[in-house]
């Protein structure tokens, strides 16, 4: 029986339910000491003086500031996936203050409490400047940033002309707030130097090899002298994909005190020491004919970036490829330099922000034209990517909309706002569609078949909770023809064959492909051995005639077979090892446009007197290509939906306008959904094998599922109340 | 946390005596608020006195007269689980159950609950931001900063914080008494006078003096107690402090209100009793929404909004209407 | 008043004997050391996680005397003589606790970082329901509550002190409901 496609329970489950899974902060290193940070309490200015004498007298091992920390090499620009520097401004290098919470000193002591306490003894005097924050005034001075990931602007056809000539027009402004990842696991690093100058790191990272490259460059260490390990990651969501200042500080501290150094961020520090999702202000103009067919889309977004980096939230990206527009599509992004740390990718980067605007506007268009929201989307579906002109590899948008609507029971919806009630509550339904970028990245893997018939998969990928350990086992088991329990998977170590960052929902399609290819290669080696090796059991036939199942090779149309174990023994081999190098052309250079798609449906109940919105039920229909493990995939989907519930109803990082700092730096101030906020969620997978996306047929899923929850719920809120909320989150005062 | 010494008290008299003479000493019971304050450096006691072992302070006594006396060291979860509390004073059980989480309710004591300090983010920030409650004279960052969660009643330019206790709101509606043992012996403080308004001294939350130890909370039988409800409105469904909450208890004559007890949470530096509304509600039908609204409005003439919380003035009145309606369904 | 041994010398270490997972452990900690830090740093029991360190997420949930509490908001030095159970103590004779098995079966976790706390909480939730405790989801708190009343809305409310950022909530609820039914 094929393991792929089976709802197999997580192979790391027993480690996780017993507390035995070891996360970065759990790993005990002999002789390790602790670092604590001092952070700027002002958002802009400079350090006028810093007095570390009291801390130095507190029996600590080292106190560091810009005055004594070694200089680092400037960071590469522009930012890239290969050199994933979270932030271009390096810590403790000068006396400037660019943002609140900027690290300005570090204390190392043998006990954590001691380091934290000594850090409070450091006296800093500042020259204070007025911070610049992202608000209505500063957005007027937004600038055109240089490109870093995608082109900043795009224009196909003449969008404005298409809109101007349209029978129905929508032009609105939407806003999304700053948000923070708030992974349960705080970022942590333990850094150790060996006498020979080699560096070993336990680090909370979604990108082992990128981190290694970046650290090598910034700290001037040969790449081959650096080992980074991360066996289990307590949630990433994009926030652990890049190297942030604390990792560099821990490495330099360990060198200075000649001891292994542990540095774990506090929850409050996670608001300024690492990235976040930047706020956006988006304007959308849609034009359509009376039948709802789009004649033009213009989508522009402004977001804040720090004074030293040009980070862009590509919110308007979504509008480039989701719907066809006969006249044309134009998008653009601007940024405002403000006093804050550098934003970063956060589930779902770019798309979840842009879709809130675009798919809310589509709902507005549905009401303006009197066309059912599902029908409106079907009318504007397209088999060709409007942006690149290439055909989509697979696009099951129609299936998502139709099958999802059927599962949800959309046809019984009364479209008039405020028309459905249940006791004190208004009941309502909303929908939205989603498109998500597909990444094709190189990845390597190694597969070993052992003499006892077991197999080992090794690849430098990561398991952030996505199920990598489990799905790689399934891929290798099927390919090798062994039971899944026979396969061990090793991840999370730079000594393994290099893989790519575990971001952008790319792991199954790319790292998975490398495992597939390596397993195929190992299996083929065995087959060759069975045909041509010592005492070869198969005296006729060729590779294609040999089937492998349950660890045994069998020649077609014969009863001749041999197990992997016997085959290796017969040839005097301890094992068979094969490596694979999956090196696809980047998606944008391929013949087809590859994206994941979905349609989602939300039923909410609104207490109209108190303004309270709660999700009643939810159906998501997803085209993520072939699903390798429906159990872990479903979990990713419910996680993405709940992530979206947080986005639309609860989450926002609030900045005090005078102090220029994030204020709600904890779980009681920054609200994420609780268990009680979430009903049953219904997941459908409607995609097919996509050979362009990956040899495994899989497209990205994890990010996709968080993309259009916000507009679906916001559209449902409009259906309930007649109020169109264009500024997230939808807090109760907006509905009273 | 900063270094501190820890010792344990075995009898109340000694505990009171020790704290009376030691301004650097704080009592610790459940610790669920104090430890957070210490981690955020908003409290830096040099010595902690563990009062969990004081004898005879963890009881829940359902008195023969229908009243209730709760020892200060009784845990929130035990009080909420008590059938006597649930039957006699549903709003007390509800106020407890809508607070915090199951884990915290197992830890937190009743005395500590009403001693909780404000959740104002400026007050709690590790960075010691300007806050008169934390550092008198440093200013109030919330007054002209982010103040959606802050007060609409009784605030001063020195402090706009709210009291976070749910339980205290229910107790205020019931005119409970806080039994305090101090250096001059035991005394009883009405819960409505236990918490202070901020005025010019927001660093003082309540009427306790140094050395005072809460030993019990006393709730007399009230005819409005059975038809009662604690309604808590917050952004998420669970595990969050109130944006606005209301404790309502009524006595009914047919469908009209014979007498009402009302207090609001999340709106002031103390549980905010709505006495004018209580008076105006007498004789009003539970089915006459407009009359309920205008009676309640009697207590809102003195409400003053800050920049981001004007909605609370309307929300609070709607919350009271709803709490009365639900209480009315329990007769 | 009895000093908690040597406590007058502020910040100095004090000995505390606690029973952890059935075994008496002699701790020597500063008064400021939380139970969470003592478990992780002194006893090497790293299954209990530090995620917020402010009592706001539930990742550090352990049982003291059979009750679920937050170890990050508890001082180790105040727990002398107490029975403490952590996630490492839940298995019996090498067999998973029913709640642990249900979490695997229902995929009640993704990254797994909150999982120890979720499971410790879930075990207690079932016991609390058996003891007749109501919750904020209980429609009429004045009525007796039995474990048969432990509906999904009840489980959701009772498990809300444990945040999960991977957001596995529906699977967690399914796991707890399943384990409650079997118990």
mmCIF file of C-alpha atoms in Angstrom, chain A residues 39-41 101 113 116-117 120 266 268-269 424-425 605 607-614 649-650 652 654-659 661-668 670-674 676-677 731-733 735-736, chain B residues 1-3 40-41 44 119 121-122 124-130 141-142 144-146 148-149 231-241 243 289 308 311-316 318-322 325-326 329:
data_model
loop_
_atom_site.group_PDB
_atom_site.id
_atom_site.type_symbol
_atom_site.label_atom_id
_atom_site.label_comp_id
_atom_site.label_asym_id
_atom_site.label_seq_id
_atom_site.Cartn_x
_atom_site.Cartn_y
_atom_site.Cartn_z
ATOM 1 C CA UNK A 39 17.656 47.544 24.899
ATOM 2 C CA UNK A 40 17.071 51.140 24.001
ATOM 3 C CA UNK A 41 14.143 52.694 25.817
ATOM 4 C CA UNK A 101 14.125 48.039 21.811
ATOM 5 C CA UNK A 113 19.029 35.625 36.708
ATOM 6 C CA UNK A 116 19.370 39.801 33.771
ATOM 7 C CA UNK A 117 19.892 41.538 37.097
ATOM 8 C CA UNK A 120 19.500 46.425 34.968
ATOM 9 C CA UNK A 266 12.083 37.121 26.280
ATOM 10 C CA UNK A 268 8.782 41.229 25.129
ATOM 11 C CA UNK A 269 12.103 41.201 23.269
ATOM 12 C CA UNK A 424 -29.953 37.896 19.590
ATOM 13 C CA UNK A 425 -27.407 37.203 16.879
ATOM 14 C CA UNK A 605 -22.455 35.268 14.282
ATOM 15 C CA UNK A 607 -23.999 40.253 18.461
ATOM 16 C CA UNK A 608 -25.147 43.552 16.958
ATOM 17 C CA UNK A 609 -25.648 45.319 20.281
ATOM 18 C CA UNK A 610 -22.240 44.507 21.691
ATOM 19 C CA UNK A 611 -20.350 44.386 18.378
ATOM 20 C CA UNK A 612 -18.960 40.926 19.107
ATOM 21 C CA UNK A 613 -18.074 38.729 16.107
ATOM 22 C CA UNK A 614 -17.403 35.024 16.503
ATOM 23 C CA UNK A 649 -10.572 39.836 14.568
ATOM 24 C CA UNK A 650 -7.789 40.258 17.107
ATOM 25 C CA UNK A 652 -2.436 44.199 16.126
ATOM 26 C CA UNK A 654 0.109 48.894 18.785
ATOM 27 C CA UNK A 655 2.638 51.703 18.536
ATOM 28 C CA UNK A 656 2.573 54.516 21.043
ATOM 29 C CA UNK A 657 2.666 57.603 18.810
ATOM 30 C CA UNK A 658 4.800 59.678 21.165
ATOM 31 C CA UNK A 659 7.208 57.042 22.391
ATOM 32 C CA UNK A 661 7.450 51.893 20.438
ATOM 33 C CA UNK A 662 5.376 48.744 20.334
ATOM 34 C CA UNK A 663 3.375 48.782 23.530
ATOM 35 C CA UNK A 664 1.452 45.503 23.795
ATOM 36 C CA UNK A 665 4.511 43.281 23.955
ATOM 37 C CA UNK A 666 2.996 40.166 25.502
ATOM 38 C CA UNK A 667 0.247 37.580 25.057
ATOM 39 C CA UNK A 668 -2.213 39.496 27.202
ATOM 40 C CA UNK A 670 -1.236 41.064 21.724
ATOM 41 C CA UNK A 671 -4.275 38.859 21.339
ATOM 42 C CA UNK A 672 -4.043 35.602 19.448
ATOM 43 C CA UNK A 673 -7.077 33.310 19.256
ATOM 44 C CA UNK A 674 -7.768 30.958 22.139
ATOM 45 C CA UNK A 676 -12.723 29.060 22.730
ATOM 46 C CA UNK A 677 -12.600 31.340 19.691
ATOM 47 C CA UNK A 731 -12.827 45.073 16.897
ATOM 48 C CA UNK A 732 -16.196 45.489 18.496
ATOM 49 C CA UNK A 733 -16.306 49.284 18.568
ATOM 50 C CA UNK A 735 -19.577 47.427 14.713
ATOM 51 C CA UNK A 736 -21.479 49.086 17.545
ATOM 52 C CA UNK B 1 13.843 38.766 38.849
ATOM 53 C CA UNK B 2 15.783 40.839 41.354
ATOM 54 C CA UNK B 3 17.150 38.987 44.385
ATOM 55 C CA UNK B 40 8.391 43.513 34.968
ATOM 56 C CA UNK B 41 10.165 45.368 37.776
ATOM 57 C CA UNK B 44 10.732 45.235 43.820
ATOM 58 C CA UNK B 119 -3.117 45.866 33.518
ATOM 59 C CA UNK B 121 0.480 48.436 29.482
ATOM 60 C CA UNK B 122 2.458 51.554 30.388
ATOM 61 C CA UNK B 124 3.524 47.061 33.365
ATOM 62 C CA UNK B 125 6.242 47.778 30.797
ATOM 63 C CA UNK B 126 9.632 46.395 31.774
ATOM 64 C CA UNK B 127 11.201 49.646 30.603
ATOM 65 C CA UNK B 128 9.729 51.753 33.399
ATOM 66 C CA UNK B 129 7.831 54.167 31.139
ATOM 67 C CA UNK B 130 6.403 57.379 32.553
ATOM 68 C CA UNK B 141 1.665 57.937 29.413
ATOM 69 C CA UNK B 142 -1.841 56.609 28.850
ATOM 70 C CA UNK B 144 -2.636 61.061 25.905
ATOM 71 C CA UNK B 145 -1.336 57.758 24.605
ATOM 72 C CA UNK B 146 -3.094 54.502 23.775
ATOM 73 C CA UNK B 148 -8.709 52.101 24.541
ATOM 74 C CA UNK B 149 -8.632 49.862 27.604
ATOM 75 C CA UNK B 231 -21.391 39.624 31.840
ATOM 76 C CA UNK B 232 -17.884 40.170 30.577
ATOM 77 C CA UNK B 233 -17.158 41.690 27.182
ATOM 78 C CA UNK B 234 -13.724 41.295 25.716
ATOM 79 C CA UNK B 235 -12.124 41.061 22.299
ATOM 80 C CA UNK B 236 -11.600 37.338 22.414
ATOM 81 C CA UNK B 237 -13.818 34.649 23.826
ATOM 82 C CA UNK B 238 -11.660 33.611 26.763
ATOM 83 C CA UNK B 239 -8.559 34.323 28.842
ATOM 84 C CA UNK B 240 -8.603 38.096 28.627
ATOM 85 C CA UNK B 241 -9.251 40.971 30.962
ATOM 86 C CA UNK B 243 -13.029 45.626 28.122
ATOM 87 C CA UNK B 289 -35.762 48.274 26.699
ATOM 88 C CA UNK B 308 -9.672 55.923 22.212
ATOM 89 C CA UNK B 311 -17.227 53.548 22.649
ATOM 90 C CA UNK B 312 -17.058 52.191 26.180
ATOM 91 C CA UNK B 313 -19.676 54.696 27.346
ATOM 92 C CA UNK B 314 -22.245 53.259 24.964
ATOM 93 C CA UNK B 315 -20.968 49.698 25.289
ATOM 94 C CA UNK B 316 -21.180 49.752 29.067
ATOM 95 C CA UNK B 318 -25.658 48.012 26.498
ATOM 96 C CA UNK B 319 -23.771 45.534 28.647
ATOM 97 C CA UNK B 320 -25.845 46.523 31.660
ATOM 98 C CA UNK B 321 -29.086 46.059 29.725
ATOM 99 C CA UNK B 322 -27.961 42.613 28.609
ATOM 100 C CA UNK B 325 -32.014 40.683 30.833
ATOM 101 C CA UNK B 326 -30.008 37.531 31.501
ATOM 102 C CA UNK B 329 -34.239 35.009 32.930
#
